[in-house]
PDB file of C-alpha atoms and ligand atoms in Angstrom:
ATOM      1  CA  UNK A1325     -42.046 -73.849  34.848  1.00  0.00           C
ATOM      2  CA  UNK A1326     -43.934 -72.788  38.343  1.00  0.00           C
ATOM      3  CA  UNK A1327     -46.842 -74.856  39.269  1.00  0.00           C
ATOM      4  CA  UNK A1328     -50.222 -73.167  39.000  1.00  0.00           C
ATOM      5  CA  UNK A1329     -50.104 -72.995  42.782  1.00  0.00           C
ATOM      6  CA  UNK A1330     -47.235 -71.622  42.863  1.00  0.00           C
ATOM      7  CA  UNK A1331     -48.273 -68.855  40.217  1.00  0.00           C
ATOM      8  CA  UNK A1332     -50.978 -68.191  41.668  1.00  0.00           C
ATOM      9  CA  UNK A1333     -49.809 -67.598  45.364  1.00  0.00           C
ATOM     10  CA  UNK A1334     -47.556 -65.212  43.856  1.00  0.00           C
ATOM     11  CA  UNK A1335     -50.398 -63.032  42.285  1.00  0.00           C
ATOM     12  CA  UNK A1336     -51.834 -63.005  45.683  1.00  0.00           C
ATOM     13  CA  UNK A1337     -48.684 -62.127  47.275  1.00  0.00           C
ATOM     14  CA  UNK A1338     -48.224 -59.271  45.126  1.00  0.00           C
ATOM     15  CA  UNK A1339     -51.716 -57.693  45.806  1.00  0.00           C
ATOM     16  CA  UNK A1340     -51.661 -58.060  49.164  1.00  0.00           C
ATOM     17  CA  UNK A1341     -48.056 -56.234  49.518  1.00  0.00           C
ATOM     18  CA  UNK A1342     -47.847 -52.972  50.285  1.00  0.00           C
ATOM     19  CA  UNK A1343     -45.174 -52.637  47.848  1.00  0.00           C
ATOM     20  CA  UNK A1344     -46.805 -51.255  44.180  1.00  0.00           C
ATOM     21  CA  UNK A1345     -46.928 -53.716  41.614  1.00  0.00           C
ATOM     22  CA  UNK A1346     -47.768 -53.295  37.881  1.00  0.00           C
ATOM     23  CA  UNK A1347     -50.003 -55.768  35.561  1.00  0.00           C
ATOM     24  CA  UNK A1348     -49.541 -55.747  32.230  1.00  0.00           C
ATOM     25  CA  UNK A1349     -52.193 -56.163  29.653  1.00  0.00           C
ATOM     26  CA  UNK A1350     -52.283 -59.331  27.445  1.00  0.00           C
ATOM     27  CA  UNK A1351     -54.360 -60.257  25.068  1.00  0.00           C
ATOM     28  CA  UNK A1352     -52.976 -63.183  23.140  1.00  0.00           C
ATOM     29  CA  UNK A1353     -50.305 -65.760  23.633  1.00  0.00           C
ATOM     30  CA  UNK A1354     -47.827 -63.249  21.623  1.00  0.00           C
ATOM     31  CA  UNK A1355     -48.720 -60.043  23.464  1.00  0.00           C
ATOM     32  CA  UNK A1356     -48.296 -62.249  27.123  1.00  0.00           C
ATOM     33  CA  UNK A1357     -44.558 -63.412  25.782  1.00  0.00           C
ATOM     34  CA  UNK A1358     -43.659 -59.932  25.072  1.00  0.00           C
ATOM     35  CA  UNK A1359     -44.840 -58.825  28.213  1.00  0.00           C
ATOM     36  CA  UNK A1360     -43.235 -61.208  30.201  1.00  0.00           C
ATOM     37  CA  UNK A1361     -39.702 -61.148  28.234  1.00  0.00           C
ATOM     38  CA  UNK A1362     -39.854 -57.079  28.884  1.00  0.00           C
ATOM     39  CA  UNK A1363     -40.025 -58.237  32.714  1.00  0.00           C
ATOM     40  CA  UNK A1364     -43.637 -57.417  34.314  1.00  0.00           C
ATOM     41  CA  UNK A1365     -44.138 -60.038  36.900  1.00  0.00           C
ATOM     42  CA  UNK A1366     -47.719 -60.042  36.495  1.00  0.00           C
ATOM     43  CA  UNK A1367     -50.483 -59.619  33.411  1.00  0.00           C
ATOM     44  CA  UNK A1368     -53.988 -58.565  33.008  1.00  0.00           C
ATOM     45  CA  UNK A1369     -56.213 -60.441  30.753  1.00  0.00           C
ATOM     46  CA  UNK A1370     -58.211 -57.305  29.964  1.00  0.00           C
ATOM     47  CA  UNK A1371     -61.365 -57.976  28.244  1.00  0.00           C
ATOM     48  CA  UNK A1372     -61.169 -54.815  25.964  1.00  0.00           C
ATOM     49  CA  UNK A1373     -58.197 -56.008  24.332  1.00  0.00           C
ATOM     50  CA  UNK A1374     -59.315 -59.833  24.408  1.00  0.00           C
ATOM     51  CA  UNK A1375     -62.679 -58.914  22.334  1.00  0.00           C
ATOM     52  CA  UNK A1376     -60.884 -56.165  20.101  1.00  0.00           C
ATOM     53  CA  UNK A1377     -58.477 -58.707  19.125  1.00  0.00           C
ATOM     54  CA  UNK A1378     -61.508 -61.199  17.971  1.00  0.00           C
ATOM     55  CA  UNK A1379     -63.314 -58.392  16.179  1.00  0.00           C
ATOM     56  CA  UNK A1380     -65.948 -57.867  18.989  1.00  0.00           C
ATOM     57  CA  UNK A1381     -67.039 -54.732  20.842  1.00  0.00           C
ATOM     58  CA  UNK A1382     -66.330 -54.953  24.812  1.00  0.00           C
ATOM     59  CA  UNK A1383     -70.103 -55.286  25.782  1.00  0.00           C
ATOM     60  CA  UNK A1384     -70.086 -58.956  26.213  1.00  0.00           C
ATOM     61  CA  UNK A1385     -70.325 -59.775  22.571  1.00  0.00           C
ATOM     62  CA  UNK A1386     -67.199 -62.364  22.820  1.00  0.00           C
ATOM     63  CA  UNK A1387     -68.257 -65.667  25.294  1.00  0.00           C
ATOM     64  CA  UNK A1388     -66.735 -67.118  28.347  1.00  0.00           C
ATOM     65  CA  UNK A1389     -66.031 -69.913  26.467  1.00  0.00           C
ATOM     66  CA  UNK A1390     -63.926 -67.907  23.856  1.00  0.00           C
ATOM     67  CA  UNK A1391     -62.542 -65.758  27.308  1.00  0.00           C
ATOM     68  CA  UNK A1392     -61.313 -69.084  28.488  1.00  0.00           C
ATOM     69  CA  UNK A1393     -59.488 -70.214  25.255  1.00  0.00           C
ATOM     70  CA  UNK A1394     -57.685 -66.938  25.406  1.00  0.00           C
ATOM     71  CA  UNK A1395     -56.624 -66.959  28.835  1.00  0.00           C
ATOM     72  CA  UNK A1396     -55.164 -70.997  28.155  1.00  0.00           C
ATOM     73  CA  UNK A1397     -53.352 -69.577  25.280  1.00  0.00           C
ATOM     74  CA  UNK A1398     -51.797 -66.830  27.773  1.00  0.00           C
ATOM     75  CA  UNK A1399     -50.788 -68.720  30.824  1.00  0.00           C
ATOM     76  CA  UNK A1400     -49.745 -71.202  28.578  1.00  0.00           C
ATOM     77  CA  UNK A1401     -47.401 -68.844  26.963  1.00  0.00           C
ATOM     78  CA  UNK A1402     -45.884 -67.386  30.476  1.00  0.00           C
ATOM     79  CA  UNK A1403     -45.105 -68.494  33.813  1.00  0.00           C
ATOM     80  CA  UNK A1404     -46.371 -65.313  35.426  1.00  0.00           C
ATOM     81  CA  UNK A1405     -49.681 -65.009  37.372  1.00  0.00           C
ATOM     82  CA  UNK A1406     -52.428 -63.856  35.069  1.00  0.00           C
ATOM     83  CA  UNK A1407     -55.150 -61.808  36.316  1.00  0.00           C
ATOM     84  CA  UNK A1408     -58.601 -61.932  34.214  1.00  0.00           C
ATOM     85  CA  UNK A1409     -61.203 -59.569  33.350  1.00  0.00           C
ATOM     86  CA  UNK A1410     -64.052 -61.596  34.311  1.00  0.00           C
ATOM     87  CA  UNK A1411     -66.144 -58.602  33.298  1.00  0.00           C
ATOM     88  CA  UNK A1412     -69.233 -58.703  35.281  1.00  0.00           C
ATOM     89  CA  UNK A1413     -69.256 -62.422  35.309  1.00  0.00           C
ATOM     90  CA  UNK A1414     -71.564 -63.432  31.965  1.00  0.00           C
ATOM     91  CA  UNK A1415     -74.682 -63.439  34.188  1.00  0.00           C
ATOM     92  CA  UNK A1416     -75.561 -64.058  37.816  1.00  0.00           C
ATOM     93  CA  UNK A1417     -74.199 -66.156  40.644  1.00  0.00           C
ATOM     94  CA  UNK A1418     -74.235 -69.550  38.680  1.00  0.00           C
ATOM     95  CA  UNK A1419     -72.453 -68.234  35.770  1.00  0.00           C
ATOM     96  CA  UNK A1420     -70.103 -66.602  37.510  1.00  0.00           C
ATOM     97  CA  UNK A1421     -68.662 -69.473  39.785  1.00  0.00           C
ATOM     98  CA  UNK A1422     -68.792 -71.077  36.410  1.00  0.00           C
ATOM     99  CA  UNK A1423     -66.420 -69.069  34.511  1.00  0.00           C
ATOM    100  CA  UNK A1424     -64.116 -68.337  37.614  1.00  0.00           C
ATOM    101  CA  UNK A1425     -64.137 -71.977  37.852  1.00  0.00           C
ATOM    102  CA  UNK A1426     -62.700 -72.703  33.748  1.00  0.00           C
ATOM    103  CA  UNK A1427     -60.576 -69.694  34.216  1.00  0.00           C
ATOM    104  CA  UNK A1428     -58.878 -71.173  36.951  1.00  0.00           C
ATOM    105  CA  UNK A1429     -59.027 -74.863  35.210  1.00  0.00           C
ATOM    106  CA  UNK A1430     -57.365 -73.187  31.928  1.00  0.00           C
ATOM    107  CA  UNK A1431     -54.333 -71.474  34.087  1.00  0.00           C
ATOM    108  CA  UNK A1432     -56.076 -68.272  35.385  1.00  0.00           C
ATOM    109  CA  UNK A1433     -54.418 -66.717  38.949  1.00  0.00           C
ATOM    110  CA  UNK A1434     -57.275 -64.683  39.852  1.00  0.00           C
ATOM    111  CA  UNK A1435     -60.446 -63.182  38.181  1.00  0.00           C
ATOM    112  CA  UNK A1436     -61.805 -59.722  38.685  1.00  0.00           C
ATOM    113  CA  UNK A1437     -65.539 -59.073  38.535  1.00  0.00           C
ATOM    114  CA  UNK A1438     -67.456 -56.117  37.995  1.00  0.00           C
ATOM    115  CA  UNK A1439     -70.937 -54.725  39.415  1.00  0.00           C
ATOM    116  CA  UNK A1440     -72.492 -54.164  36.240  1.00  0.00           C
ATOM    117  CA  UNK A1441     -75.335 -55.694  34.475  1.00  0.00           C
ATOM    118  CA  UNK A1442     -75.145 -58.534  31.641  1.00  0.00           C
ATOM    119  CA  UNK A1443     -74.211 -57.693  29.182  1.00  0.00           C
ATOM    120  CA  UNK A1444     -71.554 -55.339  30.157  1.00  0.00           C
ATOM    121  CA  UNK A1445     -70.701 -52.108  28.625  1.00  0.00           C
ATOM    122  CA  UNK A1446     -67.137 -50.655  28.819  1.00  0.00           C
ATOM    123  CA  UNK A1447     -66.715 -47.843  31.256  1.00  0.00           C
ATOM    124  CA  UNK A1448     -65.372 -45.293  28.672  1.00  0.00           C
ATOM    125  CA  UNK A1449     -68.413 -45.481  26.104  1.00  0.00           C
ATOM    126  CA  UNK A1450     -71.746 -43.512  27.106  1.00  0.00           C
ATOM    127  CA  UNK A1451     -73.585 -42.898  29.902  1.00  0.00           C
ATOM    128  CA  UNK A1452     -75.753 -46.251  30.226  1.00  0.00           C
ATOM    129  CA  UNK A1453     -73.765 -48.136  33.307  1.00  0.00           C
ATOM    130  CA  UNK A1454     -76.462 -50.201  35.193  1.00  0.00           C
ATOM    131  CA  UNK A1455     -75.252 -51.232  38.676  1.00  0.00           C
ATOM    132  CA  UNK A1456     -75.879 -54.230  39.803  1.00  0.00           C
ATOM    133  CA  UNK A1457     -77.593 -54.337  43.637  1.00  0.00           C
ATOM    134  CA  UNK A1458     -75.326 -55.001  46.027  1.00  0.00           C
ATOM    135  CA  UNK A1459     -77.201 -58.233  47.727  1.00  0.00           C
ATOM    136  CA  UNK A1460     -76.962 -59.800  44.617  1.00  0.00           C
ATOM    137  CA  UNK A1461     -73.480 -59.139  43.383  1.00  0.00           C
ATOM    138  CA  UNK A1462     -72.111 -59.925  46.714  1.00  0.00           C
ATOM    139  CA  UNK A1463     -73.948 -63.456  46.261  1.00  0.00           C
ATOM    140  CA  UNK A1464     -71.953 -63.771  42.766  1.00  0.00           C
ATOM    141  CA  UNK A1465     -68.500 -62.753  44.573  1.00  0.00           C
ATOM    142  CA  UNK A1466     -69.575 -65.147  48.003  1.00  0.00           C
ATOM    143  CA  UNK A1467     -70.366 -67.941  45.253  1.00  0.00           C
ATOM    144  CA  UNK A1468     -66.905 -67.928  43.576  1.00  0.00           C
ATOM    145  CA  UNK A1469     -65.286 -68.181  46.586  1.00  0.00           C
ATOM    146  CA  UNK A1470     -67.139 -70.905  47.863  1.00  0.00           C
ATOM    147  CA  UNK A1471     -66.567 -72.410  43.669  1.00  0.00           C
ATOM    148  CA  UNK A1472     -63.082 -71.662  44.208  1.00  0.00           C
ATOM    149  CA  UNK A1473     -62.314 -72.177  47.009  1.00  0.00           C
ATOM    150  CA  UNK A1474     -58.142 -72.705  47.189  1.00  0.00           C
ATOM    151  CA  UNK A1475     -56.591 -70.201  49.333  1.00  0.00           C
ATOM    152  CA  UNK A1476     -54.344 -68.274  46.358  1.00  0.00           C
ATOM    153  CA  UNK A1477     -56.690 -67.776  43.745  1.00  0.00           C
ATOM    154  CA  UNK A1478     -57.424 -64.135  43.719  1.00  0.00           C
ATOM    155  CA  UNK A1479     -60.995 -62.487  43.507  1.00  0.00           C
ATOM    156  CA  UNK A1480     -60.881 -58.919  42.723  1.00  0.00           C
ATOM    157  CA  UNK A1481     -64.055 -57.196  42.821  1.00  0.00           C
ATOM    158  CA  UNK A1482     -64.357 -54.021  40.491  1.00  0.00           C
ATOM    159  CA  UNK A1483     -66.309 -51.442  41.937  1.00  0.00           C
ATOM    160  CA  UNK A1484     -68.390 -48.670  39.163  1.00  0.00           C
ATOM    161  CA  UNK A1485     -70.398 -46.499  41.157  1.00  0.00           C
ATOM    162  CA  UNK A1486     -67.713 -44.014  40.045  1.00  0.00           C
ATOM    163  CA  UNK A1487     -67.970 -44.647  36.762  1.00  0.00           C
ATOM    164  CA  UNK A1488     -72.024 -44.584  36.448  1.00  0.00           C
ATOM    165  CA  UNK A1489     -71.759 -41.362  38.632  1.00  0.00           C
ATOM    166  CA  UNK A1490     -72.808 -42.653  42.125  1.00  0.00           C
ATOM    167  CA  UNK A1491     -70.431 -40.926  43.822  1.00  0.00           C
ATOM    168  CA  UNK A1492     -67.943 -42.047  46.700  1.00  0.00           C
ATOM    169  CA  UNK A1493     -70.360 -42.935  49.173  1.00  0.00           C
ATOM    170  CA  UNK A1494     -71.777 -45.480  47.032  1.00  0.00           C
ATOM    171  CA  UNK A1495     -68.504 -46.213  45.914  1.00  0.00           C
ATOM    172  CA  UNK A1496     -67.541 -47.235  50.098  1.00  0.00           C
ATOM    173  CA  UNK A1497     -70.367 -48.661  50.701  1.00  0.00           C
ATOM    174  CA  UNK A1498     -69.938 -51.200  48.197  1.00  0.00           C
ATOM    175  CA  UNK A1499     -66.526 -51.518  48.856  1.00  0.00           C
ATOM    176  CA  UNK A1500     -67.086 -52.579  52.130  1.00  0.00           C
ATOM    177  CA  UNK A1501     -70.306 -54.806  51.388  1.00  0.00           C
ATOM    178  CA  UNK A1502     -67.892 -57.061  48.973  1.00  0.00           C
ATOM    179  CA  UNK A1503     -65.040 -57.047  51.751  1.00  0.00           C
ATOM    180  CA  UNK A1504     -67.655 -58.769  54.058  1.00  0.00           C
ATOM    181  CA  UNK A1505     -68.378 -60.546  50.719  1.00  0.00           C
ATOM    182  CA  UNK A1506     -64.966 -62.258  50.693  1.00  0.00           C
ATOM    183  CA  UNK A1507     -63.676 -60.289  47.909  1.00  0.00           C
ATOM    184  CA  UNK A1508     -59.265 -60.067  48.076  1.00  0.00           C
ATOM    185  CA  UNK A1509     -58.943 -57.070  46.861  1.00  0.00           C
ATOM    186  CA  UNK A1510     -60.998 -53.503  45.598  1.00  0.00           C
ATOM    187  CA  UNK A1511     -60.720 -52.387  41.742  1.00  0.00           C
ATOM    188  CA  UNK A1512     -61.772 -48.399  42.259  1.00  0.00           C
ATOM    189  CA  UNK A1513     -62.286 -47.188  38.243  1.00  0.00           C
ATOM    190  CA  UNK A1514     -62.996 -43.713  37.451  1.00  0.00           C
ATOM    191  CA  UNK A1515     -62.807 -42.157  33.956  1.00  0.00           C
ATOM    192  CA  UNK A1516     -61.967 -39.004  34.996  1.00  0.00           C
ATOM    193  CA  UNK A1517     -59.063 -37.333  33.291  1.00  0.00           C
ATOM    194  CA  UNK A1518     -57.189 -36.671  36.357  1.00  0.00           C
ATOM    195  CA  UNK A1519     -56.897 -38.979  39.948  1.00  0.00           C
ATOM    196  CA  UNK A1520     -59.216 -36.764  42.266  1.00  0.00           C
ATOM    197  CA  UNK A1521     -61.581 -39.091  42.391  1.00  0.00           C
ATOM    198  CA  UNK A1522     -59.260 -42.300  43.456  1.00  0.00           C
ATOM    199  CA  UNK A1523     -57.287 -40.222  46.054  1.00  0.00           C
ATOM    200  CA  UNK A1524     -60.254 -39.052  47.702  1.00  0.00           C
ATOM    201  CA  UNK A1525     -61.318 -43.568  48.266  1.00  0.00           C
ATOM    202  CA  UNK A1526     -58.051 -44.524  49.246  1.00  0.00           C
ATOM    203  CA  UNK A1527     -58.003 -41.796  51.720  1.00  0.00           C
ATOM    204  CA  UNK A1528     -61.649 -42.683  52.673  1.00  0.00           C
ATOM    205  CA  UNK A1529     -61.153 -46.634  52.313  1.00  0.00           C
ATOM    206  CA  UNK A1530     -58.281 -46.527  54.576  1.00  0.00           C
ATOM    207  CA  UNK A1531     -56.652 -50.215  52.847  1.00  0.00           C
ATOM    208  CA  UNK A1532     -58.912 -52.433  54.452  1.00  0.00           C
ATOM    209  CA  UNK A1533     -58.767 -54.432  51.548  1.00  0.00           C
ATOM    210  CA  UNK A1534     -55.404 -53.442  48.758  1.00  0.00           C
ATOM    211  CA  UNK A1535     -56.787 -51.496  46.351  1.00  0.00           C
ATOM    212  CA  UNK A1536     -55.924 -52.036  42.283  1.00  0.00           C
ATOM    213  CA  UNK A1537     -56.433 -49.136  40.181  1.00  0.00           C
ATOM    214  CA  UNK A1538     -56.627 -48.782  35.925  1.00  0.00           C
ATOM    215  CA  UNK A1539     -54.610 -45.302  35.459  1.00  0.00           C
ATOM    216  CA  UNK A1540     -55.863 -45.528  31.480  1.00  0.00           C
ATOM    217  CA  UNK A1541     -57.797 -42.071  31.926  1.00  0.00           C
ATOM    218  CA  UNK A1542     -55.897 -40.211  34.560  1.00  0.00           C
ATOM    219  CA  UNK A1543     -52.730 -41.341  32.546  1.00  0.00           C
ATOM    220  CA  UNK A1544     -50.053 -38.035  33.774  1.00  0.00           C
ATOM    221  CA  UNK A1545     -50.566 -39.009  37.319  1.00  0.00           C
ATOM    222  CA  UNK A1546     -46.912 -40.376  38.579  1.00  0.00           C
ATOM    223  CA  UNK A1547     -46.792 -43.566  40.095  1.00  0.00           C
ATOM    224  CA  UNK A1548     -44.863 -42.197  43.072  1.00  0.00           C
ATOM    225  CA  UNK A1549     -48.815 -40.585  44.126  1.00  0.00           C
ATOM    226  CA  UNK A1550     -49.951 -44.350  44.069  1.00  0.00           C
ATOM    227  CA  UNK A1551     -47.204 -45.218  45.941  1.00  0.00           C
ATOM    228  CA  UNK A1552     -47.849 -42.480  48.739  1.00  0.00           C
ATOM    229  CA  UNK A1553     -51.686 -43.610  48.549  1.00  0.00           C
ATOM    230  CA  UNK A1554     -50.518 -47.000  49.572  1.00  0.00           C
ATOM    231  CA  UNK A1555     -52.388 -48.149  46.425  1.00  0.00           C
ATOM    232  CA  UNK A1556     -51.499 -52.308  46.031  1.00  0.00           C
ATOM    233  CA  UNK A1557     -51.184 -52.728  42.043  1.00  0.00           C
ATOM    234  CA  UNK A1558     -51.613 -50.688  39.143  1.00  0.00           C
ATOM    235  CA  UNK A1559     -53.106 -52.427  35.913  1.00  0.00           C
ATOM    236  CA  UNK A1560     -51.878 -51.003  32.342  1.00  0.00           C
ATOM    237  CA  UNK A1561     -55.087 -51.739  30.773  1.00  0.00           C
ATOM    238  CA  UNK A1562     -54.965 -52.068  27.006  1.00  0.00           C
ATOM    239  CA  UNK A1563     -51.374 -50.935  25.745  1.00  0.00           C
ATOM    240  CA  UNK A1564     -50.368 -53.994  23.883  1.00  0.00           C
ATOM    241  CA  UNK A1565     -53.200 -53.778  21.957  1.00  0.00           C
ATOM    242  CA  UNK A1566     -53.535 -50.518  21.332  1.00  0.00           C
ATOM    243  CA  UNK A1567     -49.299 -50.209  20.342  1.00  0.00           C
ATOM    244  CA  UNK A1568     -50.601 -52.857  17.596  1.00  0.00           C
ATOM    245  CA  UNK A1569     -53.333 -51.154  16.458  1.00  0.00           C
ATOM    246  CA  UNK A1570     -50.921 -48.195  15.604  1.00  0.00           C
ATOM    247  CA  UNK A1571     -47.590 -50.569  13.987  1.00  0.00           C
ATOM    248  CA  UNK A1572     -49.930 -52.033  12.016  1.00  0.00           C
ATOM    249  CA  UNK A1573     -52.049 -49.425  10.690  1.00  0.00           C
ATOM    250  CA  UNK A1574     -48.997 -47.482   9.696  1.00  0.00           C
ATOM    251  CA  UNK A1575     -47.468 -50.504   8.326  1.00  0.00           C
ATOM    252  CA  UNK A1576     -50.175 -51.338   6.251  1.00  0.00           C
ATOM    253  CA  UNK A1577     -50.704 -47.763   5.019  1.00  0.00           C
ATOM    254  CA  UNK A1578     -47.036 -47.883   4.150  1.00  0.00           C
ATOM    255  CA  UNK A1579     -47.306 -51.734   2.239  1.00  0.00           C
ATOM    256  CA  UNK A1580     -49.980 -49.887   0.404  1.00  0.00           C
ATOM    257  CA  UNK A1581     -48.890 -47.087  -0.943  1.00  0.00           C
ATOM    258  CA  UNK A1582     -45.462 -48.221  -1.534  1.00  0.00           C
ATOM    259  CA  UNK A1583     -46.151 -51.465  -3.182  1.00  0.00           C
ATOM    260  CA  UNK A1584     -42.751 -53.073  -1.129  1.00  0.00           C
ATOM    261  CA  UNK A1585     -42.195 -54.026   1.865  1.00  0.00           C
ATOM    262  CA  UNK A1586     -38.268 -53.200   1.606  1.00  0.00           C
ATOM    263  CA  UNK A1587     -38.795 -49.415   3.172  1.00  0.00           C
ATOM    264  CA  UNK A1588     -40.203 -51.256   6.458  1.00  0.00           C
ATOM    265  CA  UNK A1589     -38.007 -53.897   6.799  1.00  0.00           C
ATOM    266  CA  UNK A1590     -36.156 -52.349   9.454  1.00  0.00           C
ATOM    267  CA  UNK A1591     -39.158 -51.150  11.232  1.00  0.00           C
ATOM    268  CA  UNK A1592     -41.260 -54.748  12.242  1.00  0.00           C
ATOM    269  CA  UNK A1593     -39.415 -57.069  14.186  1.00  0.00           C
ATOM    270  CA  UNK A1594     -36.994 -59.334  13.022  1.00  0.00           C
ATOM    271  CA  UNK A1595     -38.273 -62.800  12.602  1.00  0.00           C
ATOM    272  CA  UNK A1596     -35.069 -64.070  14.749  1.00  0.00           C
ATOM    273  CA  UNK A1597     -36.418 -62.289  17.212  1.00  0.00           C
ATOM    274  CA  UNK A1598     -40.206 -63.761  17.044  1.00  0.00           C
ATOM    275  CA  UNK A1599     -38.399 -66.922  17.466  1.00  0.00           C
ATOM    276  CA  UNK A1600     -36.505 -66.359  20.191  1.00  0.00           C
ATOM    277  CA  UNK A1601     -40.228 -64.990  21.881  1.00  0.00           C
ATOM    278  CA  UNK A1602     -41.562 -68.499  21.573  1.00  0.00           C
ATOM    279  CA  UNK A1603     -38.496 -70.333  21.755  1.00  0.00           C
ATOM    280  CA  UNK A1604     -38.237 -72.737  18.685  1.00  0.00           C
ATOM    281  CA  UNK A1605     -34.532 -72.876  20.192  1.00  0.00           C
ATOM    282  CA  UNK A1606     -36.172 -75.601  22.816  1.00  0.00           C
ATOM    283  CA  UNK A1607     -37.613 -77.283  19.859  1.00  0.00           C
ATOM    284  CA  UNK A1608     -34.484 -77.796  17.770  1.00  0.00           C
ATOM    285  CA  UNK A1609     -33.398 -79.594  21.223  1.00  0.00           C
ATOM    286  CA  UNK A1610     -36.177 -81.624  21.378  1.00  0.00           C
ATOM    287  CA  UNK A1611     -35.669 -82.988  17.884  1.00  0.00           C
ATOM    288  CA  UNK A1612     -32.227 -83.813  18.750  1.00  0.00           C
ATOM    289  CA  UNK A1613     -33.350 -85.324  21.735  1.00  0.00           C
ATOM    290  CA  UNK A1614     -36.757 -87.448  20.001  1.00  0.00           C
ATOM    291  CA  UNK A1615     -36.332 -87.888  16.370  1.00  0.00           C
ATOM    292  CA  UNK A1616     -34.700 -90.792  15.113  1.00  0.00           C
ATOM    293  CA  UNK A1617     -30.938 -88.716  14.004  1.00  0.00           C
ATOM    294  CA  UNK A1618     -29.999 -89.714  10.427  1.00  0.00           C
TER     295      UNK A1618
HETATM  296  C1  LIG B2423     -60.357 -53.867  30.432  1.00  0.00           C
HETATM  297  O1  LIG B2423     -59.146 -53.730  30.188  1.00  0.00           O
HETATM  298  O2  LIG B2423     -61.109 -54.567  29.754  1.00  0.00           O
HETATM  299  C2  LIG B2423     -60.949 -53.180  31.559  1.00  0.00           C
HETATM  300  C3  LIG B2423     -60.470 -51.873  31.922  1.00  0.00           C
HETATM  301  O3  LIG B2423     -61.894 -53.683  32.104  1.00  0.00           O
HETATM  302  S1  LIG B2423     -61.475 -50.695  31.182  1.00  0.00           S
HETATM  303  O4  LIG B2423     -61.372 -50.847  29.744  1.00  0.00           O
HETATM  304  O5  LIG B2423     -60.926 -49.471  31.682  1.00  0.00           O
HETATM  305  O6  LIG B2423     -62.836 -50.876  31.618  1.00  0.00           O
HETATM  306 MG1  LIG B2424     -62.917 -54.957  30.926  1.00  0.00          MG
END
C-alpha cells in the first residue's frame, strides 16, 4: 500500500496538471473498491451520497464525526487519493480546521469547502443558498491551511455565487479572494443544464489556480470542451449511489412481486466476485500463514 504521503502528493499532482483528471464518487468502503478496481485514480467523498447512504438529507443533517467514519472506511478500502466534501465546513473557522484536521487523521488527501452557510443546503434543491462573506470564509480556508499545514494535502475551495445567482463577477472575485486565501485549487458549480456558465470563468479566470468542475447538471457536455478549457479535474458527483438506488429498487420490486429470487440471479453480482472486491483471497493466506495448521 502507498503511504498517506504518498497518496496524497498524488491528489495534488493530479490537480495541479494540466492534464484532465476524473474523481469518482464514493460513498462507502464498497462503492470506493468498485471504483478503484474499474481504474479511476482518484475519488470524491461527495457528501450527497455519504448522507443519502445514512438516511439523511444533504443539508448538514449527518455530523463530521459520522463524515469522518465514512471517509476511514474509504481510504481504508483503496490506495487512491480521496478527495472530501467538507461541505461548508460544519461551522466557522474553528470547526473547520477541525474537521480538515480528522479528515486528514482518518486517511483524507484533500478536503473541499464551500461558501455557504451552516447548515448547508445542496445546490440543486430551492432557491435559499446563503453565501458566506468573503472575509470570513477566507479566514476558514487561511485556518486549515495553517491546521494543516503539510505541503500535499489539498484544499479545494468551492465557489456558489453561481449557484445562488450572483453572477460571474462575484463568482471572480471570490475566486481570487480564496487564491490570496491559500486555497489549491477553484470548484466553479453551476446548475445550469448546459456549460455556458463554466466556459465563460475559465475563460475569465484565466487558470490562476486549476479549476475542478461537477458536470452532474450540464451532463451532454464532452469532456474534450474541458479539456480545451484547460479545466484541471472533473468530479462525477453521485453515480455510485445513484446506479444503487436504481439495481436495487428494481431488484426489490422484482423479489416482491415474484416471490424468488431465481429470475435475478443472473442480474446482481456474483458473490465470487464481491469477494474478489475485498479480497478474502489475502485472508485465506493469512490463515495459512497465522493459524496454528492442523
Ligand atoms: C456532492 O456530491 O455532495 C456535491 C456536489 O457537493 S453537488 O451535489 O452537486 O452539490
Ligand atoms: Mg456536497
Amino acid at each position: 500500500r502507498q503511504s498517506g504521503a504518498q497518496t496524497r502528493e498524488s491528489l495534488r499532482r493530479m490537480i495541479a496538471s494540466s492534464e484532465l483528471a476524473f474523481a469518482m464518487e464514493a460513498h462507502d468502503g464498497l462503492s470506493a473498491a468498485i471504483a478503484e478496481r474499474a481504474g479511476f485514480k482518484a475519488l470524491w467523498a461527495s457528501g450527497l451520497s455519504i448522507s443519502s447512504s445514512l438516511g439523511y438529507r444533504d443539508a448538514n443533517e449527518a455530523s463530521w464525526s459520522q463524515l469522518v467514519d465514512v471517509v476511514e472506511r474509504i481510504s481504508d478500502t483503496v490506495d487512491i487519493p480521496v478527495l472530501v466534501d467538507g461541505d461548508s465546513g460544519f461551522g466557522n473557522f474553528n470547526n473547520a480546521r477541525l474537521v480538515a484536521r480528522k479528515l486528514r487523521q482518518h486517511g483524507a488527501s484533500g478536503i473541499c469547502l464551500e461558501d455557504t452557510a451552516f447548515p448547508k443546503m445542496n445546490s440543486f434543491i430551492g432557491d435559499r443558498h446563503p453565501l458566506a462573506d468573503i472575509p470570513e470564509f477566507c479566514g476558514r480556508l487561511k485556518a486549515v491551511k495553517d491546521q494543516v499545514p503539510d505541503a500535499e494535502f489539498v484544499l479545494v475551495a468551492r465557489i456558489e455565487a453561481l449557484i445562488a445567482g450572483r453572477g460571474e463577477d462575484e463568482a471572480l472575485a471570490r475566486a481570487q479572494a480564496y487564491a490570496e486565501a491559500g486555497a489549491d485549487a477553484i470548484l466553479i458549480h453551476s446548475r445550469k443544464s448546459n456549460a455556458e456558465q463554466i466556459f465563460a470563468f475559465t475563460r475569465a479566470w484565466q487558470n490562476r489556480l486549476p479549476v475542478v468542475i461537477v458536470p452532474t447538471k450540464y451532463y451532454r457536455t464532452p469532456v474534450s470542451a474541458y479539456r480545451a478549457a484547460g479545466i484541471s479535474t472533473v468530479i462525477w458527483a453521485n453515480h455510485n449511489m445513484r446506479a444503487a438506488i436504481s439495481a436495487m429498487r428494481q431488484v426489490c420490486d422484482r423479489i416482491l412481486r415474484e416471490e424468488s429470487i431465481a429470475g435475478i440471479e443472473d442480474e446482481v453480482a456474483t458473490l465470487d466476485e464481491l469477494f474478489d472486491l475485498l479480497n478474502y483471497q489475502e485472508l485465506s493466506a493469512a490463515e495459512e500463514k497465522y493459524l496454528p495448521q492442523t
